[in-house]
PDB file of C-alpha atoms in Angstrom:
ATOM      1  CA  MET A   1    -108.269 -66.960   5.883  1.00  0.00           C
ATOM      2  CA  THR A   2    -109.505 -70.520   5.981  1.00  0.00           C
ATOM      3  CA  TYR A   3    -111.192 -71.882   2.903  1.00  0.00           C
ATOM      4  CA  ARG A   4    -113.950 -74.366   3.622  1.00  0.00           C
ATOM      5  CA  ARG A   5    -115.936 -76.111   0.982  1.00  0.00           C
ATOM      6  CA  ILE A   6    -119.547 -76.271   2.044  1.00  0.00           C
ATOM      7  CA  ILE A   7    -121.485 -79.164   0.593  1.00  0.00           C
ATOM      8  CA  THR A   8    -125.251 -78.963   0.524  1.00  0.00           C
ATOM      9  CA  ILE A   9    -126.945 -82.320   0.917  1.00  0.00           C
ATOM     10  CA  ASP A  10    -130.519 -82.912  -0.156  1.00  0.00           C
ATOM     11  CA  GLY A  11    -131.259 -86.376   1.180  1.00  0.00           C
ATOM     12  CA  GLY A  12    -134.593 -86.472  -0.631  1.00  0.00           C
ATOM     13  CA  SER A  13    -133.220 -85.885  -4.123  1.00  0.00           C
ATOM     14  CA  ALA A  14    -132.842 -88.661  -6.646  1.00  0.00           C
ATOM     15  CA  GLN A  15    -129.341 -87.479  -7.608  1.00  0.00           C
ATOM     16  CA  TYR A  16    -128.134 -87.824  -4.006  1.00  0.00           C
ATOM     17  CA  TRP A  17    -129.257 -91.447  -3.872  1.00  0.00           C
ATOM     18  CA  ARG A  18    -127.810 -92.221  -7.307  1.00  0.00           C
ATOM     19  CA  ASP A  19    -124.447 -90.846  -6.151  1.00  0.00           C
ATOM     20  CA  ARG A  20    -124.570 -92.836  -2.898  1.00  0.00           C
ATOM     21  CA  LYS A  21    -125.520 -96.011  -4.745  1.00  0.00           C
ATOM     22  CA  LYS A  22    -122.627 -95.535  -7.184  1.00  0.00           C
ATOM     23  CA  GLY A  23    -120.175 -94.831  -4.341  1.00  0.00           C
ATOM     24  CA  PHE A  24    -121.135 -97.968  -2.440  1.00  0.00           C
ATOM     25  CA  ARG A  25    -121.057 -99.972  -5.690  1.00  0.00           C
ATOM     26  CA  LEU A  26    -117.481 -98.842  -6.390  1.00  0.00           C
ATOM     27  CA  ILE A  27    -116.420 -99.828  -2.875  1.00  0.00           C
ATOM     28  CA  ARG A  28    -118.108-103.215  -3.232  1.00  0.00           C
ATOM     29  CA  GLU A  29    -116.466-103.801  -6.621  1.00  0.00           C
ATOM     30  CA  ALA A  30    -113.056-103.177  -5.052  1.00  0.00           C
ATOM     31  CA  GLU A  31    -113.846-105.602  -2.227  1.00  0.00           C
ATOM     32  CA  GLU A  32    -114.969-108.219  -4.747  1.00  0.00           C
ATOM     33  CA  ALA A  33    -111.837-107.706  -6.861  1.00  0.00           C
ATOM     34  CA  ILE A  34    -109.706-108.319  -3.773  1.00  0.00           C
ATOM     35  CA  GLU A  35    -111.741-111.407  -2.915  1.00  0.00           C
ATOM     36  CA  ASP A  36    -111.341-112.706  -6.493  1.00  0.00           C
ATOM     37  CA  LEU A  37    -107.613-112.098  -6.210  1.00  0.00           C
ATOM     38  CA  LYS A  38    -107.408-114.668  -3.416  1.00  0.00           C
ATOM     39  CA  HIS A  39    -108.784-117.381  -5.707  1.00  0.00           C
ATOM     40  CA  GLU A  40    -106.864-116.592  -8.903  1.00  0.00           C
ATOM     41  CA  ARG A  41    -103.959-118.671 -10.110  1.00  0.00           C
ATOM     42  CA  MET A  42    -100.549-117.156  -9.502  1.00  0.00           C
ATOM     43  CA  TYR A  43     -99.177-118.283 -12.860  1.00  0.00           C
ATOM     44  CA  ILE A  44    -101.148-118.600 -16.072  1.00  0.00           C
ATOM     45  CA  ARG A  45     -98.783-120.175 -18.532  1.00  0.00           C
ATOM     46  CA  GLY A  46     -95.162-120.496 -19.393  1.00  0.00           C
ATOM     47  CA  ALA A  47     -92.649-121.592 -21.944  1.00  0.00           C
ATOM     48  CA  TRP A  48     -89.661-123.849 -22.025  1.00  0.00           C
ATOM     49  CA  ASN A  49     -86.421-121.915 -22.253  1.00  0.00           C
ATOM     50  CA  ASP A  50     -83.762-123.861 -24.134  1.00  0.00           C
ATOM     51  CA  ASP A  51     -80.992-121.498 -23.019  1.00  0.00           C
ATOM     52  CA  TYR A  52     -81.560-122.249 -19.341  1.00  0.00           C
ATOM     53  CA  GLY A  53     -83.047-125.701 -19.781  1.00  0.00           C
ATOM     54  CA  ASP A  54     -85.930-124.827 -17.506  1.00  0.00           C
ATOM     55  CA  PHE A  55     -89.598-123.867 -17.605  1.00  0.00           C
ATOM     56  CA  GLU A  56     -90.295-120.118 -17.247  1.00  0.00           C
ATOM     57  CA  PRO A  57     -93.751-119.377 -15.832  1.00  0.00           C
ATOM     58  CA  VAL A  58     -95.663-116.183 -16.632  1.00  0.00           C
ATOM     59  CA  GLU A  59     -97.234-114.426 -13.679  1.00  0.00           C
ATOM     60  CA  ASN A  60    -100.952-113.714 -13.674  1.00  0.00           C
ATOM     61  CA  LEU A  61    -100.999-109.937 -13.096  1.00  0.00           C
ATOM     62  CA  ALA A  62    -104.511-109.242 -14.450  1.00  0.00           C
ATOM     63  CA  PRO A  63    -106.240-109.638 -11.036  1.00  0.00           C
ATOM     64  CA  PHE A  64    -103.822-107.126  -9.498  1.00  0.00           C
ATOM     65  CA  ASP A  65    -104.569-104.708 -12.323  1.00  0.00           C
ATOM     66  CA  ARG A  66    -108.311-105.083 -11.677  1.00  0.00           C
ATOM     67  CA  VAL A  67    -107.826-104.216  -7.998  1.00  0.00           C
ATOM     68  CA  ASP A  68    -105.678-101.200  -8.904  1.00  0.00           C
ATOM     69  CA  GLU A  69    -108.348-100.010 -11.348  1.00  0.00           C
ATOM     70  CA  ALA A  70    -111.078-100.452  -8.724  1.00  0.00           C
ATOM     71  CA  ILE A  71    -109.104 -98.448  -6.138  1.00  0.00           C
ATOM     72  CA  ALA A  72    -108.418 -95.735  -8.744  1.00  0.00           C
ATOM     73  CA  ALA A  73    -112.158 -95.578  -9.525  1.00  0.00           C
ATOM     74  CA  ILE A  74    -112.883 -95.064  -5.824  1.00  0.00           C
ATOM     75  CA  GLU A  75    -110.294 -92.288  -5.566  1.00  0.00           C
ATOM     76  CA  ALA A  76    -111.819 -90.580  -8.617  1.00  0.00           C
ATOM     77  CA  ASN A  77    -115.331 -90.634  -7.124  1.00  0.00           C
ATOM     78  CA  GLU A  78    -115.960 -87.967  -4.496  1.00  0.00           C
ATOM     79  CA  THR A  79    -118.934 -89.776  -2.974  1.00  0.00           C
ATOM     80  CA  ALA A  80    -117.039 -93.052  -2.543  1.00  0.00           C
ATOM     81  CA  VAL A  81    -114.180 -91.189  -0.864  1.00  0.00           C
ATOM     82  CA  SER A  82    -116.603 -89.389   1.454  1.00  0.00           C
ATOM     83  CA  ILE A  83    -118.188 -92.729   2.417  1.00  0.00           C
ATOM     84  CA  LEU A  84    -114.776 -94.168   3.309  1.00  0.00           C
ATOM     85  CA  ILE A  85    -113.877 -90.984   5.218  1.00  0.00           C
ATOM     86  CA  ALA A  86    -117.078 -91.299   7.251  1.00  0.00           C
ATOM     87  CA  GLN A  87    -116.181 -94.922   7.998  1.00  0.00           C
ATOM     88  CA  ARG A  88    -112.522 -93.933   8.590  1.00  0.00           C
ATOM     89  CA  ARG A  89    -111.459 -96.789   6.310  1.00  0.00           C
ATOM     90  CA  THR A  90    -108.052 -96.053   4.839  1.00  0.00           C
ATOM     91  CA  CYS A  91    -107.585 -99.508   3.310  1.00  0.00           C
ATOM     92  CA  ILE A  92    -109.609-101.951   1.320  1.00  0.00           C
ATOM     93  CA  GLY A  93    -107.948-105.283   1.807  1.00  0.00           C
ATOM     94  CA  ASN A  94    -104.235-104.510   1.762  1.00  0.00           C
ATOM     95  CA  TRP A  95    -104.632-101.649  -0.728  1.00  0.00           C
ATOM     96  CA  LYS A  96    -104.387 -98.162   0.727  1.00  0.00           C
ATOM     97  CA  VAL A  97    -106.809 -95.508  -0.520  1.00  0.00           C
ATOM     98  CA  LEU A  98    -104.525 -92.480  -0.523  1.00  0.00           C
ATOM     99  CA  ALA A  99    -107.320 -89.953  -1.066  1.00  0.00           C
ATOM    100  CA  VAL A 100    -108.895 -91.089   2.209  1.00  0.00           C
ATOM    101  CA  ILE A 101    -105.558 -91.101   4.052  1.00  0.00           C
ATOM    102  CA  TYR A 102    -104.815 -87.523   2.980  1.00  0.00           C
ATOM    103  CA  ALA A 103    -108.361 -86.322   3.742  1.00  0.00           C
ATOM    104  CA  LEU A 104    -108.346 -87.860   7.217  1.00  0.00           C
ATOM    105  CA  ALA A 105    -104.913 -86.379   7.863  1.00  0.00           C
ATOM    106  CA  ARG A 106    -106.242 -82.921   6.948  1.00  0.00           C
ATOM    107  CA  ILE A 107    -109.292 -83.435   9.181  1.00  0.00           C
ATOM    108  CA  ASP A 108    -107.147 -84.600  12.106  1.00  0.00           C
ATOM    109  CA  GLY A 109    -104.568 -81.851  11.512  1.00  0.00           C
ATOM    110  CA  ASP A 110    -101.755 -84.301  10.758  1.00  0.00           C
ATOM    111  CA  ASP A 111     -99.163 -84.260   8.013  1.00  0.00           C
ATOM    112  CA  PRO A 112     -99.432 -87.601   6.167  1.00  0.00           C
ATOM    113  CA  GLU A 113     -96.080 -87.099   4.456  1.00  0.00           C
ATOM    114  CA  SER A 114     -94.285 -87.051   7.816  1.00  0.00           C
ATOM    115  CA  ASP A 115     -95.846 -90.322   8.940  1.00  0.00           C
ATOM    116  CA  TYR A 116     -94.048 -92.926   6.850  1.00  0.00           C
ATOM    117  CA  GLU A 117     -95.732 -95.874   8.539  1.00  0.00           C
ATOM    118  CA  LEU A 118     -99.220 -94.498   7.813  1.00  0.00           C
ATOM    119  CA  LEU A 119     -98.545 -94.539   4.076  1.00  0.00           C
ATOM    120  CA  HIS A 120     -96.218 -97.523   3.752  1.00  0.00           C
ATOM    121  CA  GLY A 121     -96.918 -99.766   6.722  1.00  0.00           C
ATOM    122  CA  PRO A 122     -94.424-101.252   9.135  1.00  0.00           C
ATOM    123  CA  ASP A 123     -91.119-102.720   7.971  1.00  0.00           C
TER     124      ASP A 123
END
C-alpha cells in the first residue's frame, strides 16, 4: 500500500501566507549569506609563531557558519523546502539542500544514494 501525505491548502488563510512569507524569507537569507560570503575577508587575524619564525593567520570561518545555519533553517522549514521543490532548486549558491535533493529523487523515482555525482558533484 502506498502512503501519500495529502496537504490541504487554503490560499485565503492568513496562516498560509505567513508560512509562505517565512519560507521565502529563509531562502532569501541564505542567498544573502552566500552573497556576504563573497565579500568577507578570508583571514581575520593572526599571531607570530616564534617556533616557526613565521606569521600564522586565523581563518575567518564565521561567514561559512552563517551559510550553514541558513541552509539548516531552510531544511527544517517544510514550506521553504516545498518552495525549492516547486522551483526544482537543489542548490543555493554552491550549497546543496539535501532535503530538496531527496524529495525530488522520491518524486522522480530515483535513488539519490546511488547517484554520487548528484550529491557530491563532479570530481
